[in-house]
Amino acid sequence: MSRDEARHAGFLNKGLSDFNLALDLGFLTKARKYTFFKPKFIFYATYLSEKIGYWRYITIYRHLRENPEYQVYPIFKYFENWCQDENRHGDFFSALMKAQPQFLNDWKAKLWSRFFCLSVYVTMYLNDCQRTAFYEGIGLNTKEFDMHVIIETNRTTARIFPAVLDVENPEFKKKLDRMVDINQQILAIGESQAPGFVKNLQRIPLIAALASEIIAAYLMPPVDSGSLDYADFEPQVVY
């Protein structure tokens, strides 16, 4: 994984250099505060990050392969291997979780699985809807692209997580769209010329409405899932 990510960073740095740009991320190790997370949370989050990254990248790659007029930079011609790197990383974390059944086989695991799914899906949807210019620039509809990615990621995740969200229920997308509308209002307040305390007061009902939509999405009836092949006996070493 370290090798793959270093190679990806090298591709990006090479691309940036073509535009006389460079990134210096060394300050992060000096200024960023580190937070401890239990391993199971890292497994959930990283697995989802890798799998949703795979579906984002492979969808873009396939779209550009079929519509080469939108290939805005040569790197996209060689994007497939990058996509498969992300997929393999997700499979690695899937194996880690299968090797630790306590992360997947109780009611708490079902609650955490839904929580991380929702966190990742909502974050992607809200962020992408703020940056539609890129997706439109390569011939994609942002919301249609995101829903395709969410549905495919959810189907993949259902192979290992004990419960996932019912993202194919039309009500789920309606909730996401309402979150986008609320988030845009919050952003507009931040860009206004009103005094800081006024902005904070204006945000309160919107943040409450956003939280309400997120909680309602979480409480939608989930889809029980998971495909765990565990031996019901203690394995013995054979010499």
Tab-separated table of C-alpha atoms in Angstrom:
chain	number	residue	atom	x	y	z
A	1	MET	CA	0.000	0.000	0.000
A	2	SER	CA	2.835	2.391	0.845
A	3	ARG	CA	4.444	1.670	-2.506
A	4	ASP	CA	1.187	2.252	-4.366
A	5	GLU	CA	0.413	5.504	-2.577
A	6	ALA	CA	3.960	6.774	-3.163
A	7	ARG	CA	3.543	6.027	-6.870
A	8	HIS	CA	0.205	7.864	-6.931
A	9	ALA	CA	1.805	10.873	-5.250
A	10	GLY	CA	4.568	10.765	-7.855
A	11	PHE	CA	2.005	10.868	-10.666
A	12	LEU	CA	0.297	13.865	-9.091
A	13	ASN	CA	3.557	15.710	-8.482
A	14	LYS	CA	4.549	15.134	-12.107
A	15	GLY	CA	1.187	16.456	-13.237
A	16	LEU	CA	1.481	19.530	-11.038
A	17	SER	CA	4.994	20.225	-12.324
A	18	ASP	CA	3.584	20.544	-15.852
A	19	PHE	CA	1.673	23.568	-14.549
A	20	ASN	CA	4.600	24.916	-12.509
A	21	LEU	CA	2.896	23.911	-9.259
A	22	ALA	CA	4.187	21.961	-6.274
A	23	LEU	CA	2.939	20.771	-2.886
A	24	ASP	CA	4.911	20.845	0.333
A	25	LEU	CA	3.054	18.772	2.914
A	26	GLY	CA	5.889	18.584	5.417
A	27	PHE	CA	4.175	21.106	7.675
A	28	LEU	CA	1.432	18.568	8.420
A	29	THR	CA	3.729	16.441	10.547
A	30	LYS	CA	4.669	19.518	12.553
A	31	ALA	CA	1.356	21.324	12.929
A	32	ARG	CA	-1.286	18.594	12.819
A	33	LYS	CA	-2.587	17.095	16.046
A	34	TYR	CA	-2.894	13.319	16.080
A	35	THR	CA	-5.919	11.491	17.461
A	36	PHE	CA	-5.982	7.871	18.583
A	37	PHE	CA	-8.646	5.653	17.004
A	38	LYS	CA	-9.376	2.049	17.828
A	39	PRO	CA	-8.190	-0.322	15.075
A	40	LYS	CA	-11.721	-1.376	14.131
A	41	PHE	CA	-12.638	2.235	13.327
A	42	ILE	CA	-9.542	2.557	11.163
A	43	PHE	CA	-10.498	-0.665	9.384
A	44	TYR	CA	-14.078	0.498	8.704
A	45	ALA	CA	-13.023	3.962	7.523
A	46	THR	CA	-10.057	2.855	5.406
A	47	TYR	CA	-11.983	0.024	3.772
A	48	LEU	CA	-14.745	2.417	2.755
A	49	SER	CA	-12.256	5.056	1.635
A	50	GLU	CA	-10.464	2.598	-0.650
A	51	LYS	CA	-13.619	1.071	-2.101
A	52	ILE	CA	-15.392	4.365	-2.722
A	53	GLY	CA	-12.153	5.669	-4.230
A	54	TYR	CA	-12.084	2.673	-6.563
A	55	TRP	CA	-15.635	3.234	-7.749
A	56	ARG	CA	-15.037	6.962	-8.238
A	57	TYR	CA	-11.871	6.435	-10.240
A	58	ILE	CA	-12.992	3.473	-12.328
A	59	THR	CA	-16.234	5.258	-13.232
A	60	ILE	CA	-14.283	8.305	-14.405
A	61	TYR	CA	-11.793	6.095	-16.269
A	62	ARG	CA	-14.526	4.172	-18.111
A	63	HIS	CA	-16.384	7.373	-18.942
A	64	LEU	CA	-13.261	9.008	-20.405
A	65	ARG	CA	-12.331	5.860	-22.316
A	66	GLU	CA	-15.725	6.021	-24.020
A	67	ASN	CA	-15.606	9.822	-24.398
A	68	PRO	CA	-11.957	10.688	-25.158
A	69	GLU	CA	-12.846	14.271	-26.033
A	70	TYR	CA	-13.140	14.906	-22.272
A	71	GLN	CA	-9.651	13.620	-21.419
A	72	VAL	CA	-8.303	16.901	-20.121
A	73	TYR	CA	-4.903	15.472	-19.160
A	74	PRO	CA	-2.847	12.451	-20.333
A	75	ILE	CA	-2.816	10.801	-16.884
A	76	PHE	CA	-6.385	9.630	-17.457
A	77	LYS	CA	-5.210	7.350	-20.283
A	78	TYR	CA	-3.246	5.320	-17.692
A	79	PHE	CA	-5.753	5.547	-14.863
A	80	GLU	CA	-6.933	1.939	-14.745
A	81	ASN	CA	-3.966	0.595	-12.765
A	82	TRP	CA	-4.462	3.350	-10.201
A	83	CYS	CA	-8.107	2.267	-9.864
A	84	GLN	CA	-7.113	-1.349	-9.312
A	85	ASP	CA	-4.610	-0.293	-6.637
A	86	GLU	CA	-7.495	1.195	-4.652
A	87	ASN	CA	-9.554	-1.950	-5.138
A	88	ARG	CA	-6.735	-4.192	-3.865
A	89	HIS	CA	-6.224	-1.981	-0.823
A	90	GLY	CA	-9.904	-2.370	0.026
A	91	ASP	CA	-9.643	-6.137	-0.378
A	92	PHE	CA	-6.695	-6.139	2.028
A	93	PHE	CA	-8.762	-4.431	4.716
A	94	SER	CA	-11.643	-6.790	3.994
A	95	ALA	CA	-9.301	-9.688	4.774
A	96	LEU	CA	-8.158	-7.968	7.971
A	97	MET	CA	-11.736	-7.628	9.160
A	98	LYS	CA	-12.608	-11.218	8.300
A	99	ALA	CA	-9.630	-12.252	10.379
A	100	GLN	CA	-11.068	-10.298	13.315
A	101	PRO	CA	-14.720	-11.489	13.464
A	102	GLN	CA	-15.402	-9.496	16.635
A	103	PHE	CA	-15.364	-6.389	14.424
A	104	LEU	CA	-18.267	-7.676	12.351
A	105	ASN	CA	-20.480	-10.148	14.207
A	106	ASP	CA	-22.439	-8.223	16.852
A	107	TRP	CA	-25.088	-5.526	17.064
A	108	LYS	CA	-22.525	-2.801	17.715
A	109	ALA	CA	-20.756	-3.672	14.489
A	110	LYS	CA	-24.018	-3.172	12.593
A	111	LEU	CA	-24.475	0.286	14.113
A	112	TRP	CA	-20.875	1.320	13.410
A	113	SER	CA	-21.053	-0.026	9.855
A	114	ARG	CA	-24.073	2.122	9.078
A	115	PHE	CA	-22.466	5.122	10.765
A	116	PHE	CA	-19.287	4.929	8.677
A	117	CYS	CA	-21.216	4.287	5.466
A	118	LEU	CA	-23.378	7.335	6.068
A	119	SER	CA	-20.411	9.514	7.033
A	120	VAL	CA	-18.501	8.645	3.874
A	121	TYR	CA	-21.478	8.927	1.511
A	122	VAL	CA	-22.736	12.236	2.893
A	123	THR	CA	-19.263	13.784	2.950
A	124	MET	CA	-18.635	12.856	-0.677
A	125	TYR	CA	-22.050	14.032	-1.861
A	126	LEU	CA	-21.859	17.410	-0.126
A	127	ASN	CA	-18.270	18.044	-1.196
A	128	ASP	CA	-18.835	17.091	-4.825
A	129	CYS	CA	-21.942	19.261	-5.077
A	130	GLN	CA	-19.730	22.218	-4.133
A	131	ARG	CA	-17.316	21.387	-6.968
A	132	THR	CA	-19.564	20.545	-9.899
A	133	ALA	CA	-17.342	22.400	-12.399
A	134	PHE	CA	-14.830	19.544	-12.534
A	135	TYR	CA	-17.419	16.833	-13.197
A	136	GLU	CA	-19.264	18.963	-15.731
A	137	GLY	CA	-15.904	19.708	-17.362
A	138	ILE	CA	-15.396	16.006	-18.102
A	139	GLY	CA	-18.980	15.438	-19.205
A	140	LEU	CA	-20.489	13.988	-16.030
A	141	ASN	CA	-23.583	14.947	-14.076
A	142	THR	CA	-22.318	15.342	-10.500
A	143	LYS	CA	-25.332	13.946	-8.653
A	144	GLU	CA	-25.817	11.041	-11.070
A	145	PHE	CA	-22.114	10.217	-10.803
A	146	ASP	CA	-22.201	10.326	-7.007
A	147	MET	CA	-25.291	8.147	-6.719
A	148	HIS	CA	-23.756	5.562	-9.055
A	149	VAL	CA	-20.616	5.532	-6.899
A	150	ILE	CA	-22.610	5.290	-3.660
A	151	ILE	CA	-24.777	2.422	-4.922
A	152	GLU	CA	-21.828	0.413	-6.256
A	153	THR	CA	-19.768	1.042	-3.120
A	154	ASN	CA	-22.695	-0.003	-0.951
A	155	ARG	CA	-23.154	-3.232	-2.908
A	156	THR	CA	-19.453	-4.006	-2.544
A	157	THR	CA	-19.467	-3.120	1.152
A	158	ALA	CA	-22.459	-5.388	1.751
A	159	ARG	CA	-20.170	-8.362	1.078
A	160	ILE	CA	-18.298	-7.729	4.322
A	161	PHE	CA	-20.161	-5.259	6.584
A	162	PRO	CA	-22.934	-6.854	8.662
A	163	ALA	CA	-25.366	-4.060	7.755
A	164	VAL	CA	-25.438	-1.285	5.163
A	165	LEU	CA	-27.712	1.611	4.295
A	166	ASP	CA	-30.632	1.214	1.904
A	167	VAL	CA	-29.160	3.665	-0.594
A	168	GLU	CA	-31.308	2.384	-3.450
A	169	ASN	CA	-34.425	3.559	-1.645
A	170	PRO	CA	-35.457	6.799	-3.454
A	171	GLU	CA	-35.975	8.466	-0.083
A	172	PHE	CA	-32.232	8.218	0.616
A	173	LYS	CA	-31.340	10.391	-2.384
A	174	LYS	CA	-34.085	12.860	-1.453
A	175	LYS	CA	-32.470	13.239	1.952
A	176	LEU	CA	-29.053	13.784	0.356
A	177	ASP	CA	-30.470	16.475	-1.908
A	178	ARG	CA	-32.083	18.231	1.038
A	179	MET	CA	-28.714	18.129	2.836
A	180	VAL	CA	-27.119	19.789	-0.209
A	181	ASP	CA	-29.712	22.577	-0.170
A	182	ILE	CA	-29.191	23.183	3.557
A	183	ASN	CA	-25.420	23.077	3.217
A	184	GLN	CA	-25.514	25.637	0.414
A	185	GLN	CA	-27.509	27.966	2.661
A	186	ILE	CA	-24.924	27.534	5.424
A	187	LEU	CA	-22.105	28.322	2.981
A	188	ALA	CA	-23.969	31.393	1.714
A	189	ILE	CA	-24.242	32.709	5.265
A	190	GLY	CA	-20.497	32.290	5.692
A	191	GLU	CA	-19.853	34.386	2.577
A	192	SER	CA	-22.253	37.152	3.607
A	193	GLN	CA	-21.181	40.499	5.090
A	194	ALA	CA	-23.227	40.076	8.275
A	195	PRO	CA	-21.458	40.340	11.665
A	196	GLY	CA	-20.054	37.106	13.065
A	197	PHE	CA	-22.618	36.715	15.856
A	198	VAL	CA	-25.456	37.231	13.369
A	199	LYS	CA	-24.006	34.542	11.108
A	200	ASN	CA	-23.820	32.143	14.024
A	201	LEU	CA	-27.473	32.758	14.903
A	202	GLN	CA	-28.503	32.275	11.287
A	203	ARG	CA	-26.626	28.970	11.113
A	204	ILE	CA	-28.269	27.409	14.176
A	205	PRO	CA	-31.609	26.360	12.595
A	206	LEU	CA	-29.833	25.216	9.418
A	207	ILE	CA	-27.326	23.084	11.299
A	208	ALA	CA	-30.200	21.593	13.284
A	209	ALA	CA	-32.044	20.829	10.033
A	210	LEU	CA	-28.920	19.250	8.538
A	211	ALA	CA	-28.383	17.112	11.633
A	212	SER	CA	-32.034	16.059	11.491
A	213	GLU	CA	-31.675	14.878	7.891
A	214	ILE	CA	-28.502	12.944	8.721
A	215	ILE	CA	-30.119	11.248	11.718
A	216	ALA	CA	-33.218	10.419	9.656
A	217	ALA	CA	-31.012	8.835	6.958
A	218	TYR	CA	-29.190	6.798	9.610
A	219	LEU	CA	-32.475	5.573	11.097
A	220	MET	CA	-33.874	4.353	7.781
A	221	PRO	CA	-34.355	0.566	7.882
A	222	PRO	CA	-30.951	-0.929	7.038
A	223	VAL	CA	-30.097	-3.835	4.781
A	224	ASP	CA	-28.685	-6.832	6.654
A	225	SER	CA	-25.653	-8.089	4.809
A	226	GLY	CA	-22.238	-9.653	5.268
A	227	SER	CA	-20.681	-12.800	3.871
A	228	LEU	CA	-18.452	-14.299	6.509
A	229	ASP	CA	-16.960	-17.741	6.126
A	230	TYR	CA	-15.759	-18.718	9.568
A	231	ALA	CA	-14.913	-22.207	10.738
A	232	ASP	CA	-16.985	-23.234	13.759
A	233	PHE	CA	-14.067	-25.201	15.199
A	234	GLU	CA	-10.653	-24.317	16.544
A	235	PRO	CA	-8.097	-24.895	13.759
A	236	GLN	CA	-5.242	-27.251	14.625
A	237	VAL	CA	-1.665	-26.997	13.475
A	238	VAL	CA	-0.696	-29.936	11.285
A	239	TYR	CA	2.959	-30.982	11.054
